[in-house]
mmCIF file of C-alpha atoms in Angstrom:
data_model
loop_
_atom_site.group_PDB
_atom_site.id
_atom_site.type_symbol
_atom_site.label_atom_id
_atom_site.label_comp_id
_atom_site.label_asym_id
_atom_site.label_seq_id
_atom_site.Cartn_x
_atom_site.Cartn_y
_atom_site.Cartn_z
ATOM 1 C CA MET A 734 24.594 2.696 -14.802
ATOM 2 C CA ASN A 735 21.991 1.110 -16.791
ATOM 3 C CA PRO A 736 18.578 2.795 -16.407
ATOM 4 C CA ALA A 737 16.919 -0.405 -17.317
ATOM 5 C CA SER A 738 15.402 -2.494 -14.921
ATOM 6 C CA TYR A 739 17.596 -5.344 -14.400
ATOM 7 C CA TRP A 740 14.894 -7.803 -14.336
ATOM 8 C CA LEU A 741 13.959 -6.636 -17.981
ATOM 9 C CA ASP A 742 17.439 -6.451 -18.966
ATOM 10 C CA THR A 743 18.352 -10.026 -17.562
ATOM 11 C CA ALA A 744 14.883 -12.059 -19.568
ATOM 12 C CA LEU A 745 14.639 -13.025 -22.834
ATOM 13 C CA PRO A 746 11.921 -10.717 -24.676
ATOM 14 C CA PHE A 747 8.315 -12.051 -25.110
ATOM 15 C CA ASN A 748 7.949 -12.963 -28.515
ATOM 16 C CA GLY A 749 4.634 -14.200 -28.978
ATOM 17 C CA SER A 750 2.539 -11.022 -29.339
ATOM 18 C CA SER A 751 0.180 -10.994 -32.110
ATOM 19 C CA PRO A 752 1.368 -8.729 -35.522
ATOM 20 C CA GLU A 753 -2.158 -8.576 -36.826
ATOM 21 C CA PRO A 754 -3.987 -5.440 -36.489
ATOM 22 C CA VAL A 755 -6.154 -5.437 -33.046
ATOM 23 C CA SER A 756 -9.423 -7.109 -34.361
ATOM 24 C CA GLY A 757 -12.549 -9.710 -33.477
ATOM 25 C CA ARG A 758 -14.649 -10.693 -31.115
ATOM 26 C CA PHE A 759 -13.698 -12.465 -27.801
ATOM 27 C CA ASP A 760 -15.642 -14.016 -24.759
ATOM 28 C CA VAL A 761 -13.488 -11.601 -22.488
ATOM 29 C CA VAL A 762 -11.034 -8.783 -23.064
ATOM 30 C CA VAL A 763 -8.179 -8.095 -20.499
ATOM 31 C CA ILE A 764 -6.874 -4.711 -20.483
ATOM 32 C CA GLY A 765 -3.216 -4.438 -19.097
ATOM 33 C CA GLY A 766 -0.382 -6.972 -19.303
ATOM 34 C CA GLY A 767 1.083 -6.781 -15.950
ATOM 35 C CA PHE A 768 0.958 -10.071 -13.493
ATOM 36 C CA THR A 769 -2.944 -9.278 -12.832
ATOM 37 C CA GLY A 770 -3.754 -9.037 -16.840
ATOM 38 C CA LEU A 771 -1.199 -12.175 -17.754
ATOM 39 C CA SER A 772 -2.457 -14.407 -14.691
ATOM 40 C CA ALA A 773 -6.260 -13.754 -15.717
ATOM 41 C CA ALA A 774 -5.474 -14.106 -19.354
ATOM 42 C CA ARG A 775 -3.745 -17.708 -18.502
ATOM 43 C CA THR A 776 -6.393 -18.591 -16.160
ATOM 44 C CA LEU A 777 -9.381 -18.108 -19.084
ATOM 45 C CA ALA A 778 -7.401 -19.797 -21.851
ATOM 46 C CA ARG A 779 -6.880 -22.944 -19.656
ATOM 47 C CA LEU A 780 -10.727 -22.897 -18.982
ATOM 48 C CA GLY A 781 -10.952 -22.765 -22.715
ATOM 49 C CA VAL A 782 -12.665 -19.261 -22.975
ATOM 50 C CA SER A 783 -11.725 -16.923 -25.646
ATOM 51 C CA VAL A 784 -9.370 -14.013 -24.600
ATOM 52 C CA ALA A 785 -7.526 -11.357 -26.062
ATOM 53 C CA LEU A 786 -4.832 -9.204 -23.881
ATOM 54 C CA LEU A 787 -4.404 -5.333 -25.046
ATOM 55 C CA GLU A 788 -0.974 -3.740 -23.302
ATOM 56 C CA ALA A 789 0.015 -0.486 -24.336
ATOM 57 C CA GLY A 790 3.692 -0.990 -24.146
ATOM 58 C CA ARG A 791 5.539 -4.503 -23.726
ATOM 59 C CA VAL A 792 3.829 -7.210 -21.211
ATOM 60 C CA ALA A 793 5.326 -7.070 -17.826
ATOM 61 C CA SER A 794 7.446 -4.266 -18.850
ATOM 62 C CA GLU A 795 5.680 -1.643 -15.892
ATOM 63 C CA ALA A 796 5.235 -2.432 -12.420
ATOM 64 C CA SER A 797 5.426 -6.121 -12.834
ATOM 65 C CA GLY A 798 8.970 -5.614 -14.290
ATOM 66 C CA ARG A 799 10.117 -2.832 -12.009
ATOM 67 C CA ASN A 800 10.078 -3.901 -8.751
ATOM 68 C CA GLY A 801 11.949 -5.549 -6.310
ATOM 69 C CA GLY A 802 11.825 -9.082 -6.813
ATOM 70 C CA HIS A 803 9.943 -10.258 -3.531
ATOM 71 C CA CYS A 804 6.917 -12.279 -3.541
ATOM 72 C CA ASN A 805 6.027 -11.622 0.503
ATOM 73 C CA ASN A 806 3.182 -12.967 2.299
ATOM 74 C CA GLY A 807 1.709 -10.476 5.389
ATOM 75 C CA LEU A 808 -0.612 -7.465 5.188
ATOM 76 C CA ALA A 809 1.352 -3.501 4.926
ATOM 77 C CA HIS A 810 -0.770 -2.702 7.606
ATOM 78 C CA ASP A 811 -0.634 -4.058 11.401
ATOM 79 C CA PHE A 812 -3.138 -7.298 11.588
ATOM 80 C CA SER A 813 -4.567 -5.811 15.140
ATOM 81 C CA ALA A 814 -5.263 -2.335 13.140
ATOM 82 C CA THR A 815 -6.338 -4.657 9.901
ATOM 83 C CA ALA A 816 -9.125 -6.579 12.726
ATOM 84 C CA ALA A 817 -10.352 -3.071 14.226
ATOM 85 C CA ALA A 818 -11.079 -1.660 10.864
ATOM 86 C CA HIS A 819 -12.499 -4.392 9.137
ATOM 87 C CA GLY A 820 -13.270 -7.143 11.959
ATOM 88 C CA ILE A 821 -11.026 -10.793 13.096
ATOM 89 C CA ASP A 822 -13.003 -12.568 10.233
ATOM 90 C CA ARG A 823 -12.018 -10.211 7.803
ATOM 91 C CA ALA A 824 -8.879 -9.477 8.633
ATOM 92 C CA ARG A 825 -7.849 -12.886 8.518
ATOM 93 C CA GLU A 826 -9.148 -13.642 5.133
ATOM 94 C CA MET A 827 -7.369 -10.557 3.673
ATOM 95 C CA TYR A 828 -3.822 -11.899 5.593
ATOM 96 C CA ARG A 829 -4.546 -15.209 4.016
ATOM 97 C CA ALA A 830 -4.950 -14.022 0.405
ATOM 98 C CA PHE A 831 -1.301 -12.603 0.546
ATOM 99 C CA ASP A 832 -0.201 -16.746 1.765
ATOM 100 C CA ALA A 833 -2.600 -17.752 -1.249
ATOM 101 C CA GLY A 834 -1.145 -15.346 -3.629
ATOM 102 C CA VAL A 835 2.633 -16.707 -2.683
ATOM 103 C CA ASP A 836 1.514 -20.228 -3.363
ATOM 104 C CA LEU A 837 -0.247 -19.657 -6.552
ATOM 105 C CA VAL A 838 3.010 -17.901 -7.608
ATOM 106 C CA GLU A 839 4.841 -21.172 -6.733
ATOM 107 C CA GLU A 840 2.136 -23.562 -8.454
ATOM 108 C CA ILE A 841 2.613 -21.573 -11.689
ATOM 109 C CA VAL A 842 6.169 -21.272 -11.369
ATOM 110 C CA ARG A 843 6.277 -25.234 -10.767
ATOM 111 C CA SER A 844 3.371 -26.555 -13.070
ATOM 112 C CA GLU A 845 4.061 -24.408 -15.958
ATOM 113 C CA GLU A 846 8.239 -25.156 -15.571
ATOM 114 C CA ILE A 847 8.954 -21.225 -15.446
ATOM 115 C CA ASP A 848 12.589 -20.784 -14.812
ATOM 116 C CA CYS A 849 12.518 -17.571 -12.946
ATOM 117 C CA HIS A 850 14.723 -18.430 -9.318
ATOM 118 C CA PHE A 851 11.653 -19.035 -7.281
ATOM 119 C CA VAL A 852 12.690 -19.607 -3.863
ATOM 120 C CA ARG A 853 10.908 -19.544 -0.583
ATOM 121 C CA SER A 854 13.379 -17.604 1.350
ATOM 122 C CA GLY A 855 11.169 -16.188 3.761
ATOM 123 C CA LYS A 856 10.910 -12.231 4.644
ATOM 124 C CA LEU A 857 12.583 -10.355 7.379
ATOM 125 C CA LYS A 858 10.951 -7.447 8.641
ATOM 126 C CA LEU A 859 13.706 -5.059 10.339
ATOM 127 C CA ALA A 860 13.343 -2.744 13.389
ATOM 128 C CA ALA A 861 14.729 0.975 12.382
ATOM 129 C CA LYS A 862 14.385 2.082 16.121
ATOM 130 C CA PRO A 863 14.287 0.422 19.430
ATOM 131 C CA ALA A 864 10.604 1.333 19.707
ATOM 132 C CA HIS A 865 9.834 -0.441 16.360
ATOM 133 C CA PHE A 866 10.609 -4.070 17.935
ATOM 134 C CA ASP A 867 8.907 -3.699 20.838
ATOM 135 C CA SER A 868 5.686 -3.156 18.618
ATOM 136 C CA MET A 869 7.267 -5.930 16.339
ATOM 137 C CA ARG A 870 7.218 -7.942 19.751
ATOM 138 C CA ARG A 871 3.231 -7.432 20.192
ATOM 139 C CA ALA A 872 2.619 -7.632 16.706
ATOM 140 C CA ARG A 873 4.228 -11.442 16.621
ATOM 141 C CA ASP A 874 2.252 -12.132 19.274
ATOM 142 C CA VAL A 875 -1.173 -11.478 17.857
ATOM 143 C CA LEU A 876 -0.049 -12.823 14.138
ATOM 144 C CA ALA A 877 0.586 -16.193 15.980
ATOM 145 C CA ARG A 878 -2.669 -16.468 18.097
ATOM 146 C CA GLU A 879 -4.492 -14.902 15.211
ATOM 147 C CA VAL A 880 -3.451 -15.996 11.647
ATOM 148 C CA ASP A 881 0.087 -17.035 11.518
ATOM 149 C CA ASP A 882 1.982 -19.140 14.034
ATOM 150 C CA ASP A 883 4.893 -19.883 11.102
ATOM 151 C CA THR A 884 6.618 -15.940 12.400
ATOM 152 C CA ALA A 885 9.245 -15.528 14.988
ATOM 153 C CA ILE A 886 10.912 -12.834 16.395
ATOM 154 C CA ILE A 887 15.103 -12.316 15.666
ATOM 155 C CA GLU A 888 16.592 -10.626 18.812
ATOM 156 C CA ARG A 889 18.993 -7.734 18.072
ATOM 157 C CA GLY A 890 21.783 -10.223 19.621
ATOM 158 C CA ASP A 891 20.964 -12.568 16.562
ATOM 159 C CA LEU A 892 20.469 -10.565 13.549
ATOM 160 C CA ARG A 893 23.857 -10.766 12.685
ATOM 161 C CA THR A 894 23.248 -14.619 11.307
ATOM 162 C CA GLU A 895 20.802 -12.486 8.900
ATOM 163 C CA ILE A 896 22.193 -9.717 7.904
ATOM 164 C CA GLY A 897 25.737 -8.140 8.220
ATOM 165 C CA SER A 898 24.898 -4.942 9.532
ATOM 166 C CA ASP A 899 24.296 -3.209 13.053
ATOM 167 C CA GLY A 900 22.066 -0.604 12.184
ATOM 168 C CA TYR A 901 18.981 -2.366 13.211
ATOM 169 C CA HIS A 902 17.435 -3.328 16.399
ATOM 170 C CA GLY A 903 15.732 -6.904 15.884
ATOM 171 C CA GLY A 904 13.485 -8.490 13.167
ATOM 172 C CA LEU A 905 10.329 -10.091 12.605
ATOM 173 C CA LEU A 906 10.685 -13.140 10.264
ATOM 174 C CA TYR A 907 7.891 -14.217 8.092
ATOM 175 C CA ARG A 908 9.078 -17.767 6.940
ATOM 176 C CA ARG A 909 6.368 -18.073 3.930
ATOM 177 C CA SER A 910 7.824 -15.483 2.002
ATOM 178 C CA ALA A 911 9.428 -15.968 -1.105
ATOM 179 C CA MET A 912 11.550 -13.954 -3.805
ATOM 180 C CA LEU A 913 11.595 -14.537 -7.959
ATOM 181 C CA HIS A 914 13.011 -13.295 -10.933
ATOM 182 C CA VAL A 915 10.354 -10.989 -11.791
ATOM 183 C CA GLY A 916 11.379 -10.306 -15.494
ATOM 184 C CA LYS A 917 11.674 -13.977 -16.068
ATOM 185 C CA PHE A 918 8.645 -14.733 -14.435
ATOM 186 C CA GLY A 919 6.708 -12.238 -16.238
ATOM 187 C CA GLN A 920 7.665 -13.657 -19.705
ATOM 188 C CA GLY A 921 7.430 -16.985 -18.819
ATOM 189 C CA LEU A 922 3.636 -16.147 -17.628
ATOM 190 C CA ALA A 923 2.947 -14.294 -20.915
ATOM 191 C CA GLY A 924 4.542 -17.099 -22.938
ATOM 192 C CA VAL A 925 1.943 -19.848 -21.016
ATOM 193 C CA ALA A 926 -1.008 -17.761 -21.849
ATOM 194 C CA ALA A 927 -0.012 -17.542 -25.232
ATOM 195 C CA ARG A 928 0.165 -20.959 -25.562
ATOM 196 C CA ALA A 929 -2.947 -22.048 -23.772
ATOM 197 C CA GLY A 930 -4.622 -20.002 -26.590
ATOM 198 C CA ALA A 931 -4.947 -15.928 -25.574
ATOM 199 C CA THR A 932 -4.256 -13.992 -27.958
ATOM 200 C CA ILE A 933 -2.086 -11.135 -26.909
ATOM 201 C CA PHE A 934 -1.467 -7.669 -28.194
ATOM 202 C CA GLU A 935 1.108 -5.407 -27.397
ATOM 203 C CA ASP A 936 1.767 -1.832 -28.273
ATOM 204 C CA ALA A 937 -1.924 -1.298 -28.513
ATOM 205 C CA ALA A 938 -3.029 1.084 -26.102
ATOM 206 C CA VAL A 939 -6.652 1.286 -25.433
ATOM 207 C CA THR A 940 -8.239 4.730 -26.492
ATOM 208 C CA ALA A 941 -12.200 4.264 -25.882
ATOM 209 C CA ILE A 942 -14.477 1.663 -24.103
ATOM 210 C CA GLU A 943 -18.117 1.527 -25.259
ATOM 211 C CA GLU A 944 -20.811 -0.241 -23.977
ATOM 212 C CA LEU A 945 -23.313 -1.479 -26.700
ATOM 213 C CA ALA A 946 -26.269 -4.287 -25.825
ATOM 214 C CA GLY A 947 -24.404 -6.215 -23.072
ATOM 215 C CA GLN A 948 -20.903 -5.852 -25.324
ATOM 216 C CA TYR A 949 -18.047 -3.750 -25.099
ATOM 217 C CA ARG A 950 -16.215 -2.555 -28.144
ATOM 218 C CA ILE A 951 -12.579 -1.411 -27.258
ATOM 219 C CA GLY A 952 -10.591 0.900 -29.020
ATOM 220 C CA THR A 953 -7.069 0.952 -29.459
ATOM 221 C CA ILE A 954 -4.589 2.631 -31.703
ATOM 222 C CA ARG A 955 -4.329 -0.648 -33.514
ATOM 223 C CA GLY A 956 -7.996 -1.271 -34.177
ATOM 224 C CA THR A 957 -10.886 -2.804 -32.193
ATOM 225 C CA VAL A 958 -12.030 -5.621 -30.537
ATOM 226 C CA VAL A 959 -15.406 -6.512 -29.263
ATOM 227 C CA ALA A 960 -15.813 -8.550 -25.641
ATOM 228 C CA ASP A 961 -18.920 -10.196 -23.869
ATOM 229 C CA LYS A 962 -16.809 -9.220 -20.225
ATOM 230 C CA VAL A 963 -13.729 -6.829 -19.879
ATOM 231 C CA ILE A 964 -11.134 -7.167 -17.006
ATOM 232 C CA LEU A 965 -9.032 -3.980 -16.247
ATOM 233 C CA ALA A 966 -5.586 -4.459 -14.727
ATOM 234 C CA THR A 967 -4.128 -1.326 -15.765
ATOM 235 C CA GLY A 968 -2.833 -0.490 -12.149
ATOM 236 C CA ALA A 969 -1.165 2.966 -12.011
ATOM 237 C CA SER A 970 -1.541 3.938 -15.932
ATOM 238 C CA GLN A 971 -1.674 7.744 -16.521
ATOM 239 C CA HIS A 972 -3.148 7.346 -19.989
ATOM 240 C CA GLY A 973 -6.383 6.181 -21.523
ATOM 241 C CA PRO A 974 -10.134 5.983 -20.559
ATOM 242 C CA PHE A 975 -9.387 5.180 -16.668
ATOM 243 C CA SER A 976 -10.450 8.239 -15.247
ATOM 244 C CA TRP A 977 -12.587 6.932 -12.786
ATOM 245 C CA PHE A 978 -9.588 4.538 -11.276
ATOM 246 C CA ARG A 979 -6.896 7.613 -11.523
ATOM 247 C CA ARG A 980 -8.764 9.563 -8.967
ATOM 248 C CA ARG A 981 -8.922 6.978 -6.773
ATOM 249 C CA LEU A 982 -5.073 5.806 -7.146
ATOM 250 C CA VAL A 983 -2.066 8.072 -6.318
ATOM 251 C CA PRO A 984 0.955 6.987 -8.440
ATOM 252 C CA ILE A 985 4.197 7.035 -6.022
ATOM 253 C CA GLY A 986 7.805 6.604 -7.743
ATOM 254 C CA SER A 987 9.381 3.641 -6.090
ATOM 255 C CA PHE A 988 13.351 3.432 -7.381
ATOM 256 C CA ILE A 989 15.802 1.035 -7.157
ATOM 257 C CA ILE A 990 19.668 0.486 -7.387
ATOM 258 C CA VAL A 991 21.932 -2.861 -8.230
ATOM 259 C CA THR A 992 25.137 -3.556 -7.679
ATOM 260 C CA GLU A 993 27.970 -5.059 -9.543
ATOM 261 C CA PRO A 994 28.242 -8.884 -8.710
ATOM 262 C CA LEU A 995 29.831 -8.963 -5.132
ATOM 263 C CA GLY A 996 31.178 -12.373 -5.068
ATOM 264 C CA GLU A 997 29.673 -15.297 -3.247
ATOM 265 C CA ASN A 998 31.955 -14.447 0.123
ATOM 266 C CA LEU A 999 31.072 -10.617 0.116
ATOM 267 C CA ALA A 1000 27.278 -11.614 -0.785
ATOM 268 C CA ARG A 1001 27.383 -13.810 2.376
ATOM 269 C CA ASP A 1002 28.929 -11.320 4.790
ATOM 270 C CA ILE A 1003 26.377 -8.595 4.390
ATOM 271 C CA MET A 1004 23.186 -11.108 3.771
ATOM 272 C CA PRO A 1005 23.789 -14.689 5.414
ATOM 273 C CA GLY A 1006 20.486 -15.273 5.834
ATOM 274 C CA GLY A 1007 19.615 -14.822 2.362
ATOM 275 C CA ARG A 1008 16.051 -13.519 2.636
ATOM 276 C CA THR A 1009 14.103 -10.529 1.337
ATOM 277 C CA CYS A 1010 14.283 -7.770 3.586
ATOM 278 C CA THR A 1011 12.108 -4.744 4.345
ATOM 279 C CA THR A 1012 12.526 -1.660 7.491
ATOM 280 C CA THR A 1013 9.869 -0.243 9.375
ATOM 281 C CA GLN A 1014 10.046 3.466 8.327
ATOM 282 C CA ASN A 1015 7.667 4.992 6.358
ATOM 283 C CA ILE A 1016 10.273 5.809 3.999
ATOM 284 C CA GLY A 1017 12.293 2.868 4.149
ATOM 285 C CA ASN A 1018 14.191 0.462 2.397
ATOM 286 C CA TYR A 1019 13.354 -3.185 0.632
ATOM 287 C CA PHE A 1020 16.304 -5.198 -0.248
ATOM 288 C CA ARG A 1021 17.501 -8.430 -1.124
ATOM 289 C CA LEU A 1022 20.365 -10.471 -3.352
ATOM 290 C CA THR A 1023 20.144 -12.116 -6.474
ATOM 291 C CA PRO A 1024 21.297 -15.477 -8.149
ATOM 292 C CA ASP A 1025 24.636 -14.039 -9.617
ATOM 293 C CA ASN A 1026 25.025 -12.471 -5.708
ATOM 294 C CA ARG A 1027 24.297 -8.459 -6.611
ATOM 295 C CA LEU A 1028 22.821 -6.923 -3.866
ATOM 296 C CA VAL A 1029 19.163 -4.976 -5.094
ATOM 297 C CA TRP A 1030 18.715 -2.059 -3.011
ATOM 298 C CA GLY A 1031 15.258 -0.329 -3.207
ATOM 299 C CA GLY A 1032 12.932 2.619 -1.528
ATOM 300 C CA ARG A 1033 10.937 5.772 -1.961
ATOM 301 C CA ALA A 1034 14.047 7.817 -1.695
ATOM 302 C CA ARG A 1035 12.002 10.736 -3.316
ATOM 303 C CA PHE A 1036 8.540 11.186 -3.103
ATOM 304 C CA ALA A 1037 8.225 11.734 -6.898
ATOM 305 C CA MET A 1038 6.991 10.711 -10.517
ATOM 306 C CA SER A 1039 9.885 8.079 -12.007
ATOM 307 C CA SER A 1040 11.582 9.749 -14.945
ATOM 308 C CA PRO A 1041 15.400 9.046 -16.181
ATOM 309 C CA ARG A 1042 16.368 12.410 -14.141
ATOM 310 C CA SER A 1043 13.933 11.457 -11.217
ATOM 311 C CA ASP A 1044 15.539 7.939 -11.004
ATOM 312 C CA LEU A 1045 19.126 9.311 -10.981
ATOM 313 C CA LYS A 1046 18.566 11.580 -8.343
ATOM 314 C CA SER A 1047 16.623 8.969 -6.326
ATOM 315 C CA GLY A 1048 19.372 6.443 -7.098
ATOM 316 C CA GLU A 1049 22.050 8.786 -5.346
ATOM 317 C CA ILE A 1050 19.968 8.944 -2.152
ATOM 318 C CA LEU A 1051 19.353 4.786 -2.144
ATOM 319 C CA GLN A 1052 23.640 4.832 -2.503
ATOM 320 C CA ARG A 1053 23.917 6.696 0.324
ATOM 321 C CA GLN A 1054 21.707 4.790 2.254
ATOM 322 C CA LEU A 1055 23.221 1.472 1.154
ATOM 323 C CA ARG A 1056 26.783 2.757 2.106
ATOM 324 C CA ALA A 1057 25.387 3.558 5.609
ATOM 325 C CA VAL A 1058 23.921 0.123 6.114
ATOM 326 C CA PHE A 1059 26.597 -1.651 4.337
ATOM 327 C CA PRO A 1060 29.960 0.156 4.629
ATOM 328 C CA GLN A 1061 31.697 -3.078 3.341
ATOM 329 C CA ILE A 1062 30.098 -2.520 0.314
ATOM 330 C CA ALA A 1063 30.842 1.243 0.145
ATOM 331 C CA ASP A 1064 32.999 0.947 -3.160
ATOM 332 C CA CYS A 1065 30.936 -1.378 -5.124
ATOM 333 C CA ARG A 1066 30.039 -0.278 -8.527
ATOM 334 C CA ILE A 1067 26.142 0.468 -9.162
ATOM 335 C CA ASP A 1068 25.273 -1.287 -12.350
ATOM 336 C CA TYR A 1069 21.768 -0.463 -12.367
ATOM 337 C CA CYS A 1070 19.095 2.077 -11.410
ATOM 338 C CA TRP A 1071 15.595 2.756 -12.165
ATOM 339 C CA GLY A 1072 12.151 3.665 -11.366
ATOM 340 C CA GLY A 1073 8.848 2.724 -11.476
ATOM 341 C CA LEU A 1074 5.177 3.829 -10.311
ATOM 342 C CA VAL A 1075 3.503 2.380 -7.235
ATOM 343 C CA ASP A 1076 -0.230 2.230 -7.473
ATOM 344 C CA MET A 1077 -1.245 3.293 -3.972
ATOM 345 C CA THR A 1078 -4.709 3.426 -2.590
ATOM 346 C CA GLN A 1079 -5.379 5.935 0.325
ATOM 347 C CA ASP A 1080 -5.540 3.025 2.788
ATOM 348 C CA ARG A 1081 -3.006 0.781 1.320
ATOM 349 C CA LEU A 1082 -5.123 -1.834 0.485
ATOM 350 C CA PRO A 1083 -6.029 -3.851 -2.867
ATOM 351 C CA ARG A 1084 -9.367 -2.670 -4.274
ATOM 352 C CA SER A 1085 -11.062 -5.407 -6.868
ATOM 353 C CA GLY A 1086 -14.776 -5.836 -7.754
ATOM 354 C CA THR A 1087 -16.665 -4.157 -10.856
ATOM 355 C CA HIS A 1088 -17.183 -0.754 -12.291
ATOM 356 C CA ARG A 1089 -19.650 -0.330 -15.038
ATOM 357 C CA GLY A 1090 -19.904 -3.631 -15.122
ATOM 358 C CA MET A 1091 -16.257 -4.400 -15.739
ATOM 359 C CA HIS A 1092 -14.137 -6.392 -13.368
ATOM 360 C CA PHE A 1093 -11.346 -4.919 -11.876
ATOM 361 C CA ALA A 1094 -8.346 -5.495 -9.457
ATOM 362 C CA MET A 1095 -5.551 -2.868 -8.667
ATOM 363 C CA GLY A 1096 -4.440 -0.939 -6.001
ATOM 364 C CA PHE A 1097 -1.809 -3.396 -4.608
ATOM 365 C CA SER A 1098 0.338 -0.586 -3.221
ATOM 366 C CA GLY A 1099 3.736 -2.018 -3.504
ATOM 367 C CA HIS A 1100 2.930 -5.364 -2.599
ATOM 368 C CA GLY A 1101 1.489 -6.766 -5.776
ATOM 369 C CA VAL A 1102 3.825 -9.516 -7.114
ATOM 370 C CA GLN A 1103 1.622 -12.135 -5.317
ATOM 371 C CA MET A 1104 -1.770 -10.328 -4.871
ATOM 372 C CA SER A 1105 -1.550 -9.120 -8.694
ATOM 373 C CA THR A 1106 -1.116 -12.973 -9.666
ATOM 374 C CA TYR A 1107 -3.537 -14.170 -7.386
ATOM 375 C CA MET A 1108 -6.435 -11.585 -7.928
ATOM 376 C CA GLY A 1109 -5.792 -11.900 -12.216
ATOM 377 C CA ASP A 1110 -6.600 -15.661 -11.571
ATOM 378 C CA LEU A 1111 -9.372 -14.709 -9.121
ATOM 379 C CA MET A 1112 -11.381 -11.987 -11.635
ATOM 380 C CA ALA A 1113 -10.600 -14.553 -14.486
ATOM 381 C CA ARG A 1114 -12.739 -16.881 -12.383
ATOM 382 C CA GLU A 1115 -15.320 -14.356 -11.409
ATOM 383 C CA ALA A 1116 -15.760 -12.848 -14.996
ATOM 384 C CA ILE A 1117 -16.995 -16.321 -16.266
ATOM 385 C CA GLY A 1118 -19.444 -17.133 -13.680
ATOM 386 C CA GLN A 1119 -17.275 -18.717 -11.367
ATOM 387 C CA ASP A 1120 -18.334 -18.447 -7.732
ATOM 388 C CA VAL A 1121 -14.811 -16.891 -5.884
ATOM 389 C CA ALA A 1122 -14.036 -15.084 -2.037
ATOM 390 C CA ASN A 1123 -12.903 -11.868 -3.380
ATOM 391 C CA PRO A 1124 -10.993 -10.844 -0.183
ATOM 392 C CA TRP A 1125 -11.150 -7.141 -1.350
ATOM 393 C CA ARG A 1126 -15.191 -7.179 -1.710
ATOM 394 C CA ASP A 1127 -17.219 -4.063 -1.073
ATOM 395 C CA LEU A 1128 -14.242 -1.787 0.429
ATOM 396 C CA ASP A 1129 -15.334 1.786 0.273
ATOM 397 C CA TRP A 1130 -13.049 3.563 -2.618
ATOM 398 C CA SER A 1131 -13.872 7.119 -2.832
ATOM 399 C CA ALA A 1132 -11.861 9.334 -4.764
ATOM 400 C CA VAL A 1133 -9.026 10.885 -3.342
ATOM 401 C CA PRO A 1134 -10.191 14.532 -2.489
ATOM 402 C CA PHE A 1135 -8.718 17.021 -5.402
ATOM 403 C CA HIS A 1136 -6.643 14.527 -7.129
ATOM 404 C CA PHE A 1137 -7.284 14.063 -10.744
ATOM 405 C CA GLY A 1138 -5.046 11.862 -11.999
ATOM 406 C CA LYS A 1139 -1.611 13.965 -11.468
ATOM 407 C CA PRO A 1140 0.198 13.884 -8.276
ATOM 408 C CA TRP A 1141 0.826 17.160 -7.168
ATOM 409 C CA PHE A 1142 0.388 16.651 -3.761
ATOM 410 C CA LEU A 1143 3.413 14.094 -3.447
ATOM 411 C CA PRO A 1144 6.350 16.581 -1.735
ATOM 412 C CA PHE A 1145 3.638 17.159 0.895
ATOM 413 C CA VAL A 1146 3.193 13.597 1.698
ATOM 414 C CA GLY A 1147 6.935 13.192 1.680
ATOM 415 C CA LEU A 1148 7.419 15.777 4.153
ATOM 416 C CA TYR A 1149 4.699 14.455 6.444
ATOM 417 C CA TYR A 1150 6.315 10.382 6.519
ATOM 418 C CA ARG A 1151 9.727 12.050 7.108
ATOM 419 C CA ALA A 1152 8.234 13.723 9.976
ATOM 420 C CA LYS A 1153 6.656 11.041 11.193
ATOM 421 C CA ASP A 1154 10.304 8.723 10.526
ATOM 422 C CA ARG A 1155 11.887 11.167 12.511
ATOM 423 C CA TRP A 1156 9.650 11.301 15.605
ATOM 424 C CA SER A 1157 8.110 7.702 15.626
#
């Protein structure tokens, strides 16, 4: 099995980074070269703002290039629970931000002519238990009444038109959701930002940030830049001067396997609906087909950090899960197996605002493709003084108790969620 991300392995690498030492003065410096940072850099450059982007490794090579390739609308939470916690108007604003995120990704793909197989496929959330399907019915009624009437219940007897498995008890369809090749999108987005005038420095890990007379001096392993404004788009980075954020984000491993090409007939047999799919368990799965008819199958698998050894262990678990759901491809070859880190907040809602005068957007909690792109654009506009409506403004963001960056408690979290999946 190839330990690389399928998305990164099948996308042409970005070749527009600056080979020069990190230096100069810019209106805005963006720290982090995933979708958040690249989207911000694109927007700023398009607006004529001088912008530099600093990436510790290669652009779009971490969470942005190591996910399931879903671009889904809808909150991670039950809408009614979100409304109870934050009020109905704020819940609608949060929900619609995800709609706007999918729309923005599509607009960028179309206007910038990024060839990344973007398709409005729809997302199917699959009920793992009968009780989960009962909850889906109630949830769909609320969604249709309050915020999204472009959803539908799929009865268990009709599921075979969507998925070639009898392992689920019904589904909830979100028609506005999409899928794309995230490797090609990331590399395309980087190219667009660079051509618009953004200076992109790869292999430029940030080592220090110092505020001096209303400006910021950012030190990297390749040199130093000065900026009037800073946008932080670091996600779950475990390195650099970002301890305030590390205490508030829990990095959780998510793992993915990809099959060999299955052929058109077998692919249609297991996924006739051609949608992105997720399941209702806390430790559930997410899956979809690729343009070359491979099955991308992911999930938490184990509450552990990603590493080559950890990824292989998780891959074995994912293979057993896949075979249980789709026995018709039990003998298929697994060509790719990799892992990555999800920047999870305690309540699984993103966070975006300012810290020490610097703008930030992170904590997308496994729903980042659309929201990171959207919030990168929003933070860029906010940084230069435009009036924007930040859906995550003013949310409390306390440090996780006894958490100082290394998630020592993940095995206990895993036990808790496994118990919930068993009994609820």
